[in-house]
Amino acid sequence: MKNASRLIICILIPLFLTSCDKESVLTIKATGFDYNAVVSVYPSINSAKAILVKSLKSEPQIYKVRLKKSSYGRLELSSKGNLSFWIYLDEGAQEVEFDANNSSKYPVISSSSKQGMEIISYYKLEAHMLKALNDSMRVAKEMLNNSTPETVTQAANNYNRWTELKGEQHYNIVKEFAKGNPASLFTLMMIEEDGFLGKHGKGYLALINNLSNEVKDSKEGKNLIFEITKASSRELGAKMSDVSGTNPSGKPFDPKILKKVNLFICWLSYDNDCRVNNAKLVSLYEQYKNRDVEFIGISLDKHKKWWTTVIKDDKLIWPQYSDLLHAKSPNLGSLSTQRLPYMFLTDQSGIILSQDLGIDAIAMDLETYLKPGPLPSL
């Protein structure tokens, strides 16, 4: 039996379940897990109360749980690092088999549901198509861990390059999976997970168009087409979308404030990463405030007092705007991803020059676009 520290398996069912719970019979078979392994089933992704918490055992275990409908859920493993996977839960009788020896790729090795087997085939395809990249990433990570002060920058850039290539490969994996599974809703789930959604927008729209009518015309399909269209407006060379909201004094955004180069910062007042980022931005702003550069904050907050208090406490003296609609803000999607802080550069006409910037990359990009003469072509 494989030794492991405490292992937690959490099956999280998404929020789009309907009312009227139904009794579902779930049979779990597990191989290779130690006595600390636990399976937990939650009725929604945000629920704090599990509807099932049981230890995994070698012999088959049969449980009755209350589900609102068959749906895709999330499987989370916590042992020597956190791993997260998708899983399908059927409202009727369902058998799922776990294997600890396969846990780093996908711990579910069989499912009685068609959708469950589709997920298994996706993870097998992913493991196959990412093998060479993962090998290169392991080498790059080892080089980074063993780097010296003289080589750490080069090693970090090399590792980041392989990480970006891995993210890019997601599109090819989804494309290949969709060819063999045109009637699978899981294709839509995987498209939505792509961090380069806007960059691959045209390809994904063509891919969705080749799926079955049932999938393409589903609520999830129509919503995804809408989201891809919004994400495409964030790509390089596109004109940025209109800013929704006002400044703390109630005045709407006016494009006339734009300078030669503009850094837009999408953030939240109560997010710790955003607060850390704010401190670095304050220092950066002092370096560029007199060089035809403007910083512009776009808050995705809900409470005006929280927003304005942090503006004052963090000494954010550049223009700030918010519609105080939080997750319902049109700025989310059209200007920003859900990963905050999100930062991008534009020219004076609002054309996007750089996007999804890390704090360390901003100065280099600003220097590039502040050089005398016309801005570099994209």
Coordinates of C-alpha atoms in Angstrom, one line a residue:
M1 CA 0.0 0.0 0.0
K2 CA 1.3 3.4 -0.9
N3 CA 2.2 5.5 2.1
A4 CA 0.8 9.0 2.1
S5 CA 0.1 11.9 4.5
R6 CA -3.5 12.8 5.1
L7 CA -5.4 12.7 1.8
I8 CA -8.6 14.6 1.4
I9 CA -10.9 14.0 -1.6
C10 CA -13.6 16.7 -2.1
I11 CA -16.3 16.4 -4.7
L12 CA -17.7 19.9 -5.3
I13 CA -20.9 20.2 -7.3
P14 CA -21.3 23.5 -9.2
L15 CA -23.8 26.2 -8.3
F16 CA -26.1 25.7 -11.3
L17 CA -27.9 22.7 -9.6
T18 CA -31.7 23.1 -9.5
S19 CA -34.1 22.6 -6.6
C20 CA -35.8 19.4 -5.5
D21 CA -33.1 17.1 -4.1
K22 CA -33.0 13.5 -5.3
E23 CA -31.5 10.5 -3.5
S24 CA -28.4 9.2 -5.4
V25 CA -26.6 5.9 -4.7
L26 CA -22.8 6.3 -5.0
T27 CA -20.6 3.2 -4.9
I28 CA -16.9 4.0 -4.3
K29 CA -14.1 1.6 -4.9
A30 CA -10.6 2.7 -3.8
T31 CA -7.2 1.1 -4.3
G32 CA -3.9 2.1 -2.8
F33 CA -5.1 4.8 -0.3
D34 CA -4.0 4.6 3.3
Y35 CA -6.4 4.8 6.3
N36 CA -6.2 8.6 6.4
A37 CA -7.8 9.1 3.0
V38 CA -11.2 10.8 3.3
V39 CA -13.9 11.5 0.7
S40 CA -16.1 14.6 1.1
V41 CA -19.1 15.6 -1.0
Y42 CA -20.4 19.1 -1.0
P43 CA -23.8 20.3 -2.4
S44 CA -22.2 23.4 -4.0
I45 CA -18.8 24.9 -4.7
N46 CA -19.3 27.5 -2.0
S47 CA -21.0 25.3 0.6
A48 CA -19.2 24.8 4.0
K49 CA -21.3 21.8 4.9
A50 CA -20.6 18.5 3.3
I51 CA -23.4 16.0 2.5
L52 CA -21.0 13.1 2.8
V53 CA -17.7 12.7 4.7
K54 CA -16.3 9.1 4.8
S55 CA -12.9 7.4 4.9
L56 CA -11.8 5.6 1.8
K57 CA -11.4 1.8 2.2
S58 CA -10.2 -0.9 -0.1
E59 CA -13.6 -2.7 -0.1
P60 CA -16.5 -1.2 -2.1
Q61 CA -18.5 1.4 -0.1
I62 CA -22.1 2.3 -0.9
Y63 CA -23.5 5.7 0.2
K64 CA -26.8 7.5 -0.3
V65 CA -26.4 11.2 -1.0
R66 CA -28.8 14.0 -1.9
L67 CA -28.2 15.6 -5.3
K68 CA -30.3 18.1 -7.0
K69 CA -29.4 16.9 -10.5
S70 CA -26.7 15.1 -12.4
S71 CA -23.8 17.5 -12.8
Y72 CA -20.1 18.1 -13.2
G73 CA -18.3 18.5 -9.9
R74 CA -14.8 19.1 -8.6
L75 CA -12.5 16.5 -7.1
E76 CA -9.7 17.9 -4.8
L77 CA -6.8 16.0 -3.4
S78 CA -4.6 17.3 -0.6
S79 CA -1.4 15.3 -0.1
K80 CA 2.1 16.6 -0.6
G81 CA 0.5 19.6 -2.3
N82 CA -3.0 20.4 -3.4
L83 CA -4.4 18.9 -6.7
S84 CA -7.8 19.7 -8.2
F85 CA -9.7 17.7 -10.9
W86 CA -13.1 17.5 -12.4
I87 CA -15.6 14.6 -11.8
Y88 CA -19.1 13.8 -12.8
L89 CA -21.9 12.9 -10.3
D90 CA -25.0 11.1 -11.5
E91 CA -28.3 11.6 -9.7
G92 CA -29.1 7.9 -10.1
A93 CA -26.9 4.9 -9.2
Q94 CA -23.2 5.4 -10.0
E95 CA -20.0 3.6 -9.4
V96 CA -16.6 5.4 -9.2
E97 CA -13.2 3.8 -8.8
F98 CA -10.2 5.6 -7.4
D99 CA -6.6 4.6 -7.6
A100 CA -3.9 6.3 -5.5
N101 CA -1.2 5.2 -7.9
N102 CA -2.8 7.4 -10.6
S103 CA -3.5 10.4 -8.3
S104 CA -1.0 12.8 -9.9
K105 CA -2.7 12.5 -13.3
Y106 CA -6.3 11.7 -12.5
P107 CA -7.3 9.5 -9.5
V108 CA -10.5 8.2 -11.1
I109 CA -9.8 5.2 -13.3
S110 CA -13.4 4.1 -14.0
S111 CA -16.9 5.5 -13.8
S112 CA -20.3 3.9 -14.6
S113 CA -21.5 7.2 -16.3
K114 CA -20.7 8.1 -19.9
Q115 CA -19.8 11.6 -18.8
G116 CA -17.4 10.2 -16.2
M117 CA -15.6 8.2 -18.7
E118 CA -15.3 11.2 -21.0
I119 CA -13.5 13.1 -18.2
I120 CA -11.1 10.1 -17.8
S121 CA -10.3 10.1 -21.5
Y122 CA -9.7 13.9 -21.3
Y123 CA -7.1 13.5 -18.5
K124 CA -5.4 10.6 -20.4
L125 CA -5.2 12.8 -23.5
E126 CA -3.8 15.7 -21.4
A127 CA -1.1 13.5 -19.8
H128 CA 0.0 12.2 -23.2
M129 CA 0.1 15.6 -24.9
L130 CA 1.9 17.3 -21.9
K131 CA 4.5 14.6 -21.3
A132 CA 7.3 16.3 -23.1
L133 CA 6.4 19.7 -21.7
N134 CA 6.2 18.4 -18.2
D135 CA 9.6 16.8 -18.6
S136 CA 11.1 20.1 -19.7
M137 CA 9.4 22.0 -16.9
R138 CA 10.9 19.6 -14.3
V139 CA 14.3 20.2 -15.7
A140 CA 13.7 24.0 -15.8
K141 CA 12.4 23.9 -12.2
E142 CA 15.5 22.0 -11.0
M143 CA 17.7 24.6 -12.7
L144 CA 15.8 27.3 -11.0
N145 CA 16.1 25.7 -7.6
N146 CA 19.8 25.2 -8.1
S147 CA 20.5 28.7 -9.6
T148 CA 23.0 31.2 -8.2
P149 CA 22.4 34.9 -7.9
E150 CA 24.1 35.3 -11.2
T151 CA 21.9 32.8 -13.0
V152 CA 18.6 33.1 -11.2
T153 CA 17.0 35.6 -13.6
Q154 CA 17.8 33.5 -16.7
A155 CA 16.6 30.4 -14.9
A156 CA 13.4 32.1 -13.8
N157 CA 12.7 33.3 -17.4
N158 CA 13.3 29.9 -18.8
Y159 CA 10.9 28.3 -16.3
N160 CA 8.3 31.0 -17.0
R161 CA 8.6 30.3 -20.7
W162 CA 7.9 26.6 -20.3
T163 CA 4.9 27.5 -18.0
E164 CA 3.5 29.7 -20.7
L165 CA 3.9 27.0 -23.3
K166 CA 2.1 24.6 -21.1
G167 CA -0.8 27.0 -20.8
E168 CA -0.8 27.5 -24.6
Q169 CA -1.0 23.7 -25.1
H170 CA -4.4 23.6 -23.3
Y171 CA -6.0 24.9 -26.5
N172 CA -4.6 22.0 -28.5
I173 CA -5.7 19.4 -25.9
V174 CA -9.3 20.7 -25.9
K175 CA -9.3 20.9 -29.7
E176 CA -8.2 17.2 -29.9
F177 CA -10.7 16.1 -27.2
A178 CA -13.6 17.9 -29.0
K179 CA -12.9 16.0 -32.2
G180 CA -13.6 12.7 -30.6
N181 CA -16.4 14.0 -28.3
P182 CA -18.5 16.4 -30.2
A183 CA -21.6 15.8 -28.0
S184 CA -19.7 16.3 -24.7
L185 CA -20.6 19.3 -22.5
F186 CA -17.2 18.7 -20.8
T187 CA -15.6 20.4 -23.8
L188 CA -17.3 23.7 -22.8
M189 CA -15.9 23.3 -19.2
M190 CA -12.4 22.9 -20.5
I191 CA -12.7 25.9 -22.9
E192 CA -13.8 28.0 -19.9
E193 CA -10.7 27.0 -18.0
D194 CA -8.3 28.4 -20.6
G195 CA -6.3 31.3 -19.3
F196 CA -5.7 32.4 -22.9
L197 CA -9.4 32.5 -23.7
G198 CA -9.4 35.7 -25.7
K199 CA -6.2 34.8 -27.6
H200 CA -7.7 31.6 -28.8
G201 CA -11.2 33.1 -29.2
K202 CA -11.6 32.6 -33.0
G203 CA -10.4 29.0 -32.7
Y204 CA -12.7 28.3 -29.8
L205 CA -15.7 29.8 -31.6
A206 CA -15.0 27.6 -34.6
L207 CA -14.6 24.6 -32.3
I208 CA -17.9 25.2 -30.6
N209 CA -19.6 25.6 -34.0
N210 CA -18.5 22.0 -34.8
L211 CA -20.0 20.5 -31.6
S212 CA -23.4 18.9 -31.6
N213 CA -26.4 21.2 -31.8
E214 CA -27.4 20.1 -28.3
V215 CA -24.1 21.3 -26.8
K216 CA -23.7 24.4 -29.0
D217 CA -27.3 25.6 -28.3
S218 CA -27.2 24.8 -24.6
K219 CA -27.3 27.5 -22.0
E220 CA -23.7 26.8 -21.2
G221 CA -22.7 27.0 -24.9
K222 CA -24.4 30.3 -25.5
N223 CA -22.9 31.8 -22.3
L224 CA -19.5 30.7 -23.3
I225 CA -19.8 32.2 -26.7
F226 CA -20.7 35.5 -25.0
E227 CA -17.7 35.2 -22.6
I228 CA -15.2 34.4 -25.5
T229 CA -16.5 37.5 -27.4
K230 CA -15.9 39.6 -24.3
A231 CA -12.4 38.1 -23.7
S232 CA -11.4 38.9 -27.3
S233 CA -11.8 42.6 -26.5
R234 CA -8.8 42.3 -24.0
E235 CA -6.4 41.1 -26.6
L236 CA -3.3 42.9 -28.0
G237 CA -4.3 45.5 -30.7
A238 CA -7.9 45.6 -29.7
K239 CA -9.5 48.9 -28.6
M240 CA -10.3 48.5 -24.9
S241 CA -13.9 48.4 -23.8
D242 CA -15.7 51.3 -22.2
V243 CA -15.1 51.8 -18.5
S244 CA -18.2 51.3 -16.4
G245 CA -18.6 53.4 -13.3
T246 CA -17.4 56.7 -11.8
N247 CA -14.6 58.1 -9.6
P248 CA -15.3 58.6 -5.9
S249 CA -16.7 62.0 -6.6
G250 CA -19.3 60.6 -9.0
K251 CA -17.7 61.6 -12.3
P252 CA -17.7 59.1 -15.2
F253 CA -14.5 57.9 -16.9
D254 CA -13.3 60.4 -19.6
P255 CA -11.0 59.1 -22.3
K256 CA -9.4 62.6 -22.4
I257 CA -7.3 61.7 -19.3
L258 CA -5.4 59.1 -21.4
K259 CA -1.7 59.9 -22.0
K260 CA 0.9 58.4 -24.4
V261 CA 1.0 55.2 -22.3
N262 CA -1.6 54.2 -19.7
L263 CA -1.5 51.4 -17.1
F264 CA -5.0 50.1 -16.1
I265 CA -5.1 48.3 -12.8
C266 CA -8.1 46.1 -12.1
W267 CA -8.3 45.3 -8.4
L268 CA -10.3 44.7 -5.2
S269 CA -10.0 46.5 -1.9
Y270 CA -10.2 43.4 0.3
D271 CA -7.9 41.2 -1.8
N272 CA -4.5 40.8 -0.2
D273 CA -2.6 40.3 -3.5
C274 CA -4.1 43.5 -4.7
R275 CA -3.0 45.4 -1.5
V276 CA 0.6 44.0 -1.9
N277 CA 0.5 45.1 -5.6
N278 CA -0.7 48.6 -4.6
A279 CA 2.4 49.1 -2.5
K280 CA 4.7 48.3 -5.4
L281 CA 2.6 50.5 -7.8
V282 CA 2.9 53.5 -5.5
S283 CA 6.7 53.4 -5.9
L284 CA 6.4 52.7 -9.7
Y285 CA 4.1 55.7 -10.1
E286 CA 6.6 58.1 -8.6
Q287 CA 9.1 57.0 -11.3
Y288 CA 6.7 57.6 -14.2
K289 CA 4.1 60.2 -13.2
N290 CA 6.0 63.0 -15.1
R291 CA 6.8 60.9 -18.2
D292 CA 3.5 61.0 -20.1
V293 CA 2.2 58.0 -18.3
E294 CA -1.1 57.6 -16.5
F295 CA -2.1 55.0 -14.0
I296 CA -5.9 54.3 -13.8
G297 CA -7.5 52.0 -11.2
I298 CA -10.6 50.0 -12.0
S299 CA -12.1 48.6 -8.8
L300 CA -14.5 45.6 -8.8
D301 CA -15.7 46.4 -5.3
K302 CA -19.2 46.4 -4.0
H303 CA -18.9 48.7 -1.0
K304 CA -17.9 52.3 -1.7
K305 CA -16.5 52.8 1.9
W306 CA -14.2 49.8 1.6
W307 CA -13.0 51.1 -1.8
T308 CA -12.4 54.7 -0.8
T309 CA -10.8 53.7 2.5
V310 CA -8.1 51.6 0.8
I311 CA -7.5 54.3 -1.8
K312 CA -6.6 56.6 1.0
D313 CA -4.7 54.1 3.2
D314 CA -2.6 52.8 0.3
K315 CA -2.0 56.3 -1.0
L316 CA -3.4 55.6 -4.5
I317 CA -3.3 59.1 -5.9
W318 CA -3.9 58.2 -9.6
P319 CA -7.5 58.2 -11.1
Q320 CA -9.8 55.6 -9.7
Y321 CA -13.2 54.3 -11.0
S322 CA -15.8 51.7 -10.0
D323 CA -19.4 50.9 -10.7
L324 CA -19.6 49.1 -7.3
L325 CA -21.3 46.1 -9.0
H326 CA -18.7 43.6 -7.9
A327 CA -19.1 40.3 -9.9
K328 CA -22.0 41.8 -11.9
S329 CA -19.8 44.6 -13.3
P330 CA -19.4 44.7 -17.1
N331 CA -15.8 45.6 -16.4
L332 CA -15.3 42.0 -15.3
G333 CA -14.7 40.1 -18.5
S334 CA -14.5 43.1 -20.9
L335 CA -11.5 44.7 -19.1
S336 CA -10.4 42.2 -16.5
T337 CA -10.2 38.5 -15.9
Q338 CA -11.3 37.0 -12.6
R339 CA -7.7 36.7 -11.5
L340 CA -6.8 40.0 -9.7
P341 CA -4.9 42.1 -9.8
Y342 CA -5.1 42.3 -13.6
M343 CA -3.1 45.0 -15.4
F344 CA -2.8 46.1 -19.0
L345 CA -1.3 49.0 -21.0
T346 CA -3.0 51.1 -23.7
D347 CA -2.0 54.0 -25.9
Q348 CA -3.7 57.4 -25.9
S349 CA -6.5 56.0 -28.2
G350 CA -7.2 53.1 -25.9
I351 CA -5.5 50.4 -28.1
I352 CA -4.2 47.6 -25.9
L353 CA -0.4 47.4 -26.0
S354 CA 0.3 44.8 -23.3
Q355 CA -2.0 42.7 -21.2
D356 CA -2.0 40.4 -18.2
L357 CA 1.1 42.1 -16.8
G358 CA 3.0 41.1 -13.7
I359 CA 4.3 44.0 -11.6
D360 CA 7.9 43.2 -12.6
A361 CA 7.2 43.5 -16.3
I362 CA 5.5 46.9 -16.2
A363 CA 8.7 49.1 -16.1
M364 CA 10.2 47.3 -19.1
D365 CA 7.1 47.7 -21.2
L366 CA 6.7 51.3 -20.2
E367 CA 10.2 52.0 -21.3
T368 CA 9.6 50.3 -24.6
Y369 CA 6.5 52.3 -25.3
L370 CA 7.9 55.6 -24.1
K371 CA 10.7 55.7 -26.6
P372 CA 10.7 58.7 -28.9
G373 CA 8.7 58.3 -32.2
P374 CA 5.7 56.2 -33.0
L375 CA 4.8 53.3 -30.7
P376 CA 6.1 49.8 -31.8
S377 CA 3.7 47.9 -34.0
L378 CA 1.9 45.0 -32.3

